[in-house]
PDB file of C-alpha atoms in Angstrom:
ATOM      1  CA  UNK X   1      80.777 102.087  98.441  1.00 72.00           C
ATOM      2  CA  UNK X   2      82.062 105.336  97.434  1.00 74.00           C
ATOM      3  CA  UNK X   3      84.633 105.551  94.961  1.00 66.00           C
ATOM      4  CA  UNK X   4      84.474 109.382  93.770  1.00 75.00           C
ATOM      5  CA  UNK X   5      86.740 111.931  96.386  1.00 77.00           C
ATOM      6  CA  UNK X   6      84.549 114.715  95.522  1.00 85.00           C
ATOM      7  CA  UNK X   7      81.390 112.711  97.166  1.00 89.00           C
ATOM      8  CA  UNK X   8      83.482 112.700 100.248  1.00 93.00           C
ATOM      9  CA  UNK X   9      83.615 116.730 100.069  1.00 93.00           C
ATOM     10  CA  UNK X  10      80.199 116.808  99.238  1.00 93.00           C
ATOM     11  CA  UNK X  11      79.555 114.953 102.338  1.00 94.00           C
ATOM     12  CA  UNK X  12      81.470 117.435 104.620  1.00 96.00           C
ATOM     13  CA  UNK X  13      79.516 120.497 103.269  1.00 95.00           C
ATOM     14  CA  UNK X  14      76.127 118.790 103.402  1.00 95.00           C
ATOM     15  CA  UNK X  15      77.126 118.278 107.629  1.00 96.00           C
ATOM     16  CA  UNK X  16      78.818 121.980 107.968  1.00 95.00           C
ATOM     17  CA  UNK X  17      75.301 123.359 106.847  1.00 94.00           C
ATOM     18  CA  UNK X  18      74.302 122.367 110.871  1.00 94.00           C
ATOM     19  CA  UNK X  19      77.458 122.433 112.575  1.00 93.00           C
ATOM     20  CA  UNK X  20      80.245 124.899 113.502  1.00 93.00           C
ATOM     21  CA  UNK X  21      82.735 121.967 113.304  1.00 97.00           C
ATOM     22  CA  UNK X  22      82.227 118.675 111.590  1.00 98.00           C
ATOM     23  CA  UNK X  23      84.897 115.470 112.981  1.00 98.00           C
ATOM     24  CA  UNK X  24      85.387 112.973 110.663  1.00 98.00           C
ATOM     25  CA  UNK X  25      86.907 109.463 111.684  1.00 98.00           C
ATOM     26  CA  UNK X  26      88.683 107.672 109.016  1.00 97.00           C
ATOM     27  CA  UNK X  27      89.655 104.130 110.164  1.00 97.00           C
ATOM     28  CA  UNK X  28      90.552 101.019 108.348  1.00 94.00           C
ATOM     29  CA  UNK X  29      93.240  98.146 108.127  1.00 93.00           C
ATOM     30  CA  UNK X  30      97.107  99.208 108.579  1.00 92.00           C
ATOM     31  CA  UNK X  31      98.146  99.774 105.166  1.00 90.00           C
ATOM     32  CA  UNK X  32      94.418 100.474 103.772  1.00 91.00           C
ATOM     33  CA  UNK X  33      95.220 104.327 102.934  1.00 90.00           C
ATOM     34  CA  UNK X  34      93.745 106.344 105.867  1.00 93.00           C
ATOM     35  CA  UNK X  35      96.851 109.091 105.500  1.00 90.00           C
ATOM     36  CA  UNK X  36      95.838 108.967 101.849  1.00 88.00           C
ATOM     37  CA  UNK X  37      92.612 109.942 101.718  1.00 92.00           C
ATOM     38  CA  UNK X  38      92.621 111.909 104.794  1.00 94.00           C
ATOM     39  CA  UNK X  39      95.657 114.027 102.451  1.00 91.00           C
ATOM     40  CA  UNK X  40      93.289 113.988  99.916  1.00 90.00           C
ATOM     41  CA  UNK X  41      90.242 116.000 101.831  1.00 93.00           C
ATOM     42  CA  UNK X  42      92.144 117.963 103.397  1.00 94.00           C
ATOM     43  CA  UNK X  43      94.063 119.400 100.184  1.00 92.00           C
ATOM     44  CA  UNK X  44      90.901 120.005  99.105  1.00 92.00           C
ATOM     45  CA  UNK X  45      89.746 121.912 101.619  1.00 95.00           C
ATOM     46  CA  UNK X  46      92.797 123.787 102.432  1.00 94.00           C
ATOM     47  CA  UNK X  47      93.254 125.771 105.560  1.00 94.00           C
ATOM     48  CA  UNK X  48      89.613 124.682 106.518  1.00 95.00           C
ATOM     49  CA  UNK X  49      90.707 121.487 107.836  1.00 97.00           C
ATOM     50  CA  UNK X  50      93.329 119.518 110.056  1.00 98.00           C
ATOM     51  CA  UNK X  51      94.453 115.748 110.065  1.00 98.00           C
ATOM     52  CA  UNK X  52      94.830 114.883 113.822  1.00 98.00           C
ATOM     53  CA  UNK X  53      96.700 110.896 113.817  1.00 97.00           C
ATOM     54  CA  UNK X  54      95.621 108.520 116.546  1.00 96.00           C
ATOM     55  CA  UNK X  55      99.244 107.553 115.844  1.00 95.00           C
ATOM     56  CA  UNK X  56     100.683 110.520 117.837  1.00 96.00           C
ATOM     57  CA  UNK X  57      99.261 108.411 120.839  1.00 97.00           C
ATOM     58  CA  UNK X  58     101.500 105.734 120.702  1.00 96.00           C
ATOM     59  CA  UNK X  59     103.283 104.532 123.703  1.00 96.00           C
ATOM     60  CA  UNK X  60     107.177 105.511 123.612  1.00 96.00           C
ATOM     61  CA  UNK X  61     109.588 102.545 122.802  1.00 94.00           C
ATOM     62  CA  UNK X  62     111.239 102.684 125.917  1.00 96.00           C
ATOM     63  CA  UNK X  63     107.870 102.158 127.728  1.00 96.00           C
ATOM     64  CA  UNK X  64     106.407  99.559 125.345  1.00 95.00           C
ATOM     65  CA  UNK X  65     109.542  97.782 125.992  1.00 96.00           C
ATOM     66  CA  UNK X  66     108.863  98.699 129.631  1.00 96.00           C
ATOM     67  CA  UNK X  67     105.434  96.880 129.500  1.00 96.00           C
ATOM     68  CA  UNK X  68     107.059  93.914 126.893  1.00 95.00           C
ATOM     69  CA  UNK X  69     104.567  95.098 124.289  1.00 95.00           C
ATOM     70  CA  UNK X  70     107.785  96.506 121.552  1.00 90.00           C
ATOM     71  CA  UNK X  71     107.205  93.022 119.652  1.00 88.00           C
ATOM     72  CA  UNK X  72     103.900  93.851 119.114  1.00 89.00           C
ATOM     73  CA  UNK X  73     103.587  97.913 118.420  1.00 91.00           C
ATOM     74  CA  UNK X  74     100.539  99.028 116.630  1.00 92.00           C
ATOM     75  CA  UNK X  75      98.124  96.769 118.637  1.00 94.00           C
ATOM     76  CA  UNK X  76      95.614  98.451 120.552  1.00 96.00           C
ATOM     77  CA  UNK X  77      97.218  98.619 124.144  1.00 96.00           C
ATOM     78  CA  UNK X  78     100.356 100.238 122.747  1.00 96.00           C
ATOM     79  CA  UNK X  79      98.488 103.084 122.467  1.00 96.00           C
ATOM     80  CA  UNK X  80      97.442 106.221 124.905  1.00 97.00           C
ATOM     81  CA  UNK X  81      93.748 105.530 124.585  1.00 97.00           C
ATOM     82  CA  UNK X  82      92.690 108.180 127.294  1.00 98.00           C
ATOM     83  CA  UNK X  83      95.287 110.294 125.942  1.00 98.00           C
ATOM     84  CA  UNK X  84      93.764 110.269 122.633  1.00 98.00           C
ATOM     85  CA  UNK X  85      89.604 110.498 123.698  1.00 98.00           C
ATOM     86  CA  UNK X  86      90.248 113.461 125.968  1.00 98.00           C
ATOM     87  CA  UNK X  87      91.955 115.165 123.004  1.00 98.00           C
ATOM     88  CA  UNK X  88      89.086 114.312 120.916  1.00 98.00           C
ATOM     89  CA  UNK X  89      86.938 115.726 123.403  1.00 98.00           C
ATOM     90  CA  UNK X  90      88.832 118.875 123.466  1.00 98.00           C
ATOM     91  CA  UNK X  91      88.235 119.142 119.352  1.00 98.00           C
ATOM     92  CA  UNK X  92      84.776 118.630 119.853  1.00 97.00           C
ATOM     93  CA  UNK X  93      84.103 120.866 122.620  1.00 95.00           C
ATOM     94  CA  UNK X  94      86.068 123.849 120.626  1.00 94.00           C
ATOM     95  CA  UNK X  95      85.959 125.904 123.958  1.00 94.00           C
ATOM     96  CA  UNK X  96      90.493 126.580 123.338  1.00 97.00           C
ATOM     97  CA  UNK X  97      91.936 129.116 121.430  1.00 97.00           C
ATOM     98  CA  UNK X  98      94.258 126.319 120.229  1.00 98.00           C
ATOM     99  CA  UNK X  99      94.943 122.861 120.817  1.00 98.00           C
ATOM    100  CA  UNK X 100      98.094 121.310 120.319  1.00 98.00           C
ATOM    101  CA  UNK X 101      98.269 117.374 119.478  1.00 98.00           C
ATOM    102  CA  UNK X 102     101.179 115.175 119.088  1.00 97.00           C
ATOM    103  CA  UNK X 103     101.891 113.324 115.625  1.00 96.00           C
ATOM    104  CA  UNK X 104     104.127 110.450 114.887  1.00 93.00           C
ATOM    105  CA  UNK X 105     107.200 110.577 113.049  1.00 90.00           C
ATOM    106  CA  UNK X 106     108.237 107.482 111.191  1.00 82.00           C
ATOM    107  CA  UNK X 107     111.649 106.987 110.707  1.00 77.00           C
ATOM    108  CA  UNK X 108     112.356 108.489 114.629  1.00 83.00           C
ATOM    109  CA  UNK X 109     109.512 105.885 115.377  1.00 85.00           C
ATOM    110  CA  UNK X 110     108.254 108.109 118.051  1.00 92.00           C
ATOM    111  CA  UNK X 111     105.443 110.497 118.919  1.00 93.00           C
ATOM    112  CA  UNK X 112     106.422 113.943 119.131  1.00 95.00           C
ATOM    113  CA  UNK X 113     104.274 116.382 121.509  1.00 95.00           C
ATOM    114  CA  UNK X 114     102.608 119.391 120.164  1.00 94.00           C
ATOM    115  CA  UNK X 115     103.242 119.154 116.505  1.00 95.00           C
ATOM    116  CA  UNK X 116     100.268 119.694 115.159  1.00 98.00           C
ATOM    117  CA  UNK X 117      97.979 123.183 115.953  1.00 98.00           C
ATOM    118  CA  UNK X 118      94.169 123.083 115.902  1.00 98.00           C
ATOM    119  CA  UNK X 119      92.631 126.642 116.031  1.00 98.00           C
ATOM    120  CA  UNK X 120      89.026 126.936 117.130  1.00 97.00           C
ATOM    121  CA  UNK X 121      88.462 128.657 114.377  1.00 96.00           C
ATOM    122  CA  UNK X 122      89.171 125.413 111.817  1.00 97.00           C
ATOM    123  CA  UNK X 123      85.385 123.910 110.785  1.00 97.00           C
ATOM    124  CA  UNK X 124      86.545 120.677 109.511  1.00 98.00           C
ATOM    125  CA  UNK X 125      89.212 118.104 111.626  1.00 98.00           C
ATOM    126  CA  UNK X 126      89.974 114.497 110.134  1.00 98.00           C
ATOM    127  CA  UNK X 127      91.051 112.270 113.000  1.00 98.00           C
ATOM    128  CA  UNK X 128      92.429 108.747 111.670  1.00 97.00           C
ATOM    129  CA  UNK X 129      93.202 105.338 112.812  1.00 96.00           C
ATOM    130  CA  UNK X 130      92.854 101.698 113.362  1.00 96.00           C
ATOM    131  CA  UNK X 131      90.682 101.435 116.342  1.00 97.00           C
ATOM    132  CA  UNK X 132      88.149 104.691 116.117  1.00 98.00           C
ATOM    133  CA  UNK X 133      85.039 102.025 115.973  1.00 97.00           C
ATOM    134  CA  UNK X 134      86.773  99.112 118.284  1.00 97.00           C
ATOM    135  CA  UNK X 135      84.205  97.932 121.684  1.00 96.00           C
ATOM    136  CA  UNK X 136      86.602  97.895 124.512  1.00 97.00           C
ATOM    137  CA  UNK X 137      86.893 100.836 126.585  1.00 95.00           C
ATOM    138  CA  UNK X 138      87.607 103.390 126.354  1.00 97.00           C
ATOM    139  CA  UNK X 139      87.565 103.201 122.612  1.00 97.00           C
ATOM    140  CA  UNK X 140      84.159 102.919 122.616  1.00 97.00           C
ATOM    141  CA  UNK X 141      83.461 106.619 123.702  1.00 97.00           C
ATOM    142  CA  UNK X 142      84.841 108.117 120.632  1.00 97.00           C
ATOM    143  CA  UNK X 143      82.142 107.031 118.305  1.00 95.00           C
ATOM    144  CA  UNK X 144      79.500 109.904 119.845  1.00 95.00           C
ATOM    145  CA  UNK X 145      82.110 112.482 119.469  1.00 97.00           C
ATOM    146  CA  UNK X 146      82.563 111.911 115.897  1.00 98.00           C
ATOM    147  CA  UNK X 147      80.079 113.116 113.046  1.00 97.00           C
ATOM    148  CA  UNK X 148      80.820 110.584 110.854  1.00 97.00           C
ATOM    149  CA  UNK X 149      83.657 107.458 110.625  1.00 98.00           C
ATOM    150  CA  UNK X 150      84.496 106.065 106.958  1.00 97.00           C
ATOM    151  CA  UNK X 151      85.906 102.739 106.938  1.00 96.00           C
ATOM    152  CA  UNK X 152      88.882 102.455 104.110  1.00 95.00           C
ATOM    153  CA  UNK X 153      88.757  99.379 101.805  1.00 93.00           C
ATOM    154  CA  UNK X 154      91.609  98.377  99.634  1.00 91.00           C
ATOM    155  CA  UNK X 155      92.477  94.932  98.349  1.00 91.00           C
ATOM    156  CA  UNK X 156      94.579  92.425 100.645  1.00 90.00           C
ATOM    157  CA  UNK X 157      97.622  92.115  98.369  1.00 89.00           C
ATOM    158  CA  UNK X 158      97.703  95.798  98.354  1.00 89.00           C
ATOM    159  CA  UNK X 159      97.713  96.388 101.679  1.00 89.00           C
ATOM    160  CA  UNK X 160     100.445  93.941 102.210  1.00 89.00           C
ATOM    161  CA  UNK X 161     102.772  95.576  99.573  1.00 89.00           C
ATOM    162  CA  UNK X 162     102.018  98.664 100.571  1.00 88.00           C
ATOM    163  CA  UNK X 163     103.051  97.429 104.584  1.00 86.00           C
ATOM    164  CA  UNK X 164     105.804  95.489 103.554  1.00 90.00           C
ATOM    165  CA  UNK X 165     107.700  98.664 100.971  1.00 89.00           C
ATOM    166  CA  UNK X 166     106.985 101.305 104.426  1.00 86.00           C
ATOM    167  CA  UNK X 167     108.779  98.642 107.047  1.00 86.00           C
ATOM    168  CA  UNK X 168     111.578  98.254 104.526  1.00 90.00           C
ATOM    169  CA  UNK X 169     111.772 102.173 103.873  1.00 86.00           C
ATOM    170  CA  UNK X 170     111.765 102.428 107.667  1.00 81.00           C
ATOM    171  CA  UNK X 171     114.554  99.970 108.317  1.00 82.00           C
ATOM    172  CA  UNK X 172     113.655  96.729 107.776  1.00 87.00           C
ATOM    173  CA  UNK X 173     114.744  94.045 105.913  1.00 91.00           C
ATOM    174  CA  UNK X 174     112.608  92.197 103.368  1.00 91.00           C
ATOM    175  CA  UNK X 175     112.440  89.059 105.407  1.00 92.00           C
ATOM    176  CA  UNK X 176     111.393  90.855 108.472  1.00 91.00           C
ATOM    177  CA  UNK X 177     109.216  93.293 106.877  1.00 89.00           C
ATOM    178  CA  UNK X 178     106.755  90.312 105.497  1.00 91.00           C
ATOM    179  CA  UNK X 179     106.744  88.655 109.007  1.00 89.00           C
ATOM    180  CA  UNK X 180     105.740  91.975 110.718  1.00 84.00           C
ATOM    181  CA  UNK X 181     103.170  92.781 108.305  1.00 86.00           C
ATOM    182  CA  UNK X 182     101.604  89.010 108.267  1.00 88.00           C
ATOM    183  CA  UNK X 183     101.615  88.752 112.059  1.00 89.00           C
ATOM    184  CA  UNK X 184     101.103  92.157 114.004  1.00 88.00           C
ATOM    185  CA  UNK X 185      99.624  94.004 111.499  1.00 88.00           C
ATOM    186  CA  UNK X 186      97.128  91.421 110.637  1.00 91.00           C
ATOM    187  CA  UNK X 187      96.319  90.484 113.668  1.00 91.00           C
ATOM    188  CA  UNK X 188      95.577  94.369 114.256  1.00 93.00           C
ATOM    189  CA  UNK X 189      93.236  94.172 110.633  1.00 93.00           C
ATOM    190  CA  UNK X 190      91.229  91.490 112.214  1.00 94.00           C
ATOM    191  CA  UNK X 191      90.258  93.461 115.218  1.00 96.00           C
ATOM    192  CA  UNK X 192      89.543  96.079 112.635  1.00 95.00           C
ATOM    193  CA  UNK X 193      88.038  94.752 109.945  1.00 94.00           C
ATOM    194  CA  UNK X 194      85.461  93.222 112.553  1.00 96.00           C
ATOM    195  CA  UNK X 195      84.192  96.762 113.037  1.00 96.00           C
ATOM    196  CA  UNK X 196      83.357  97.444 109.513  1.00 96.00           C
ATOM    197  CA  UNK X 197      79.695  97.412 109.648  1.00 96.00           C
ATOM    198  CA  UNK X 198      79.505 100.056 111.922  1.00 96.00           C
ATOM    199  CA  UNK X 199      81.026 103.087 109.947  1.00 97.00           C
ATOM    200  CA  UNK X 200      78.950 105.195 107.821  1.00 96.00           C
ATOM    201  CA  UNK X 201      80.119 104.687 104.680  1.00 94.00           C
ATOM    202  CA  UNK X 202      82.645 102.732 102.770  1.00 94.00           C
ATOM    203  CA  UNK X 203      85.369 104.297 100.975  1.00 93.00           C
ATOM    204  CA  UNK X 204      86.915 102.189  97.873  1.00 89.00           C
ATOM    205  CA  UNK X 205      91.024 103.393  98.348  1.00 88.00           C
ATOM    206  CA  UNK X 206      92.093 102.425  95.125  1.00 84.00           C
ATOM    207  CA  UNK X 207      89.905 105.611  93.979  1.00 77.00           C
ATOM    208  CA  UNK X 208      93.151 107.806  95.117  1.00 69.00           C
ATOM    209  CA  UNK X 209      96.440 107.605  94.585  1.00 54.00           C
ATOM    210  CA  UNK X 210      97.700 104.555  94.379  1.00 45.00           C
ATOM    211  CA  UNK X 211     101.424 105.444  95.024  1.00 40.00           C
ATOM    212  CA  UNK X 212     100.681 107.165  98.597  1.00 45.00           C
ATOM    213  CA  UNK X 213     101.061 104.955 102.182  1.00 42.00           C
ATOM    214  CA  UNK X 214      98.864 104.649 105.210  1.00 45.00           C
TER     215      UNK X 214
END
């Protein structure tokens, strides 16, 4: 369990020493902390790294409601999984002068093309989400691209408060806030806490800030 930030720089340099680029995966539970301790490297590291979302793959409202999947957003077939591998593969492969990848804006509640710029020339890029260790296909073929994937821990009722104060600051009331983050989002933390074995190392969340959100 690691529960020092600087062993997670230490980490990166030791892999940079044999590689031109190092991806890290950072997945864990919604609410867990990913954005927070992906913001964390990555202030440390300054212009030498980029945080790529899998959220900027999520399907548009008007098709999820297309497909009847809006009541259920954030479970792993509202997303652009194909989308989001091949755009994986272009980070790894570095052969672009830049590449361009969408992020998601909360508050629109909608991914927005081309927000965020990867030059080839950036060694480190942070990729997180809830399904970067998941089975299915094509899930599954993002694992090899990836140097390393750190699973986030962080204590139940946290997560919950934590899910519960960003639907509210998003729109929702209390009421429906709790029911969203007790049914959707924890039937999305099962599928991903069932993965947890298979990341490299374990990252304790409660080690950075406390007042940041996933």
């Amino acid at each position: 369990m690691i529960t020092r930030p600087a062993e997670l720089i230490d980490r990166i340099e030791r892999l940079r020493q044999t590689r031109e680029r190092v991806l890290i995966g950072i997945v864990g539970e919604p609410g867990s902390g990913k954005s927070t301790v992906s913001a964390a490297v990555s202030d440390v590291l300054g212009a030498g790294a980029v945080v790529v979302p899998m959220d900027g793959f999520h399907l548009s409202n008007e098709q999820l409601a297309h497909l009847d999947r809006a009541g259920r957003k954030g479970a792993i077939d509202t997303f652009d999984a194909f989308g989001y591998l091949q755009l994986v593969r272009r980070l790894r492969s570095r052969d672009e002068p830049v590449v361009y990848a969408p992020d998601y804006v909360r508050g629109v509640e909608e991914a927005i093309a081309g927000s965020i710029a990867v030059p080839a020339d950036v060694p480190v890029v942070i990729t997180e989400g809830n399904y970067l260790l998941d089975a299915d296909k094509p899930w599954s073929g993002l694992r090899s691209l990836l140097d390393e994937v750190w699973y986030i821990e962080a204590p139940h009722h946290l997560r919950l408060e934590r899910l519960v104060q960003r639907h509210i600051r998003f729109g929702m009331s209390e009421s429906a806030a709790w029911r969203w983050a007790e049914g959707p989002d924890e039937s999305n933390a099962q599928r991903t806490r069932a993965r947890r074995q298979h990341a490299d190392l374990v990252i304790d969340v409660t080690a950075f800030a406390a007042d940041e959100q996933d």
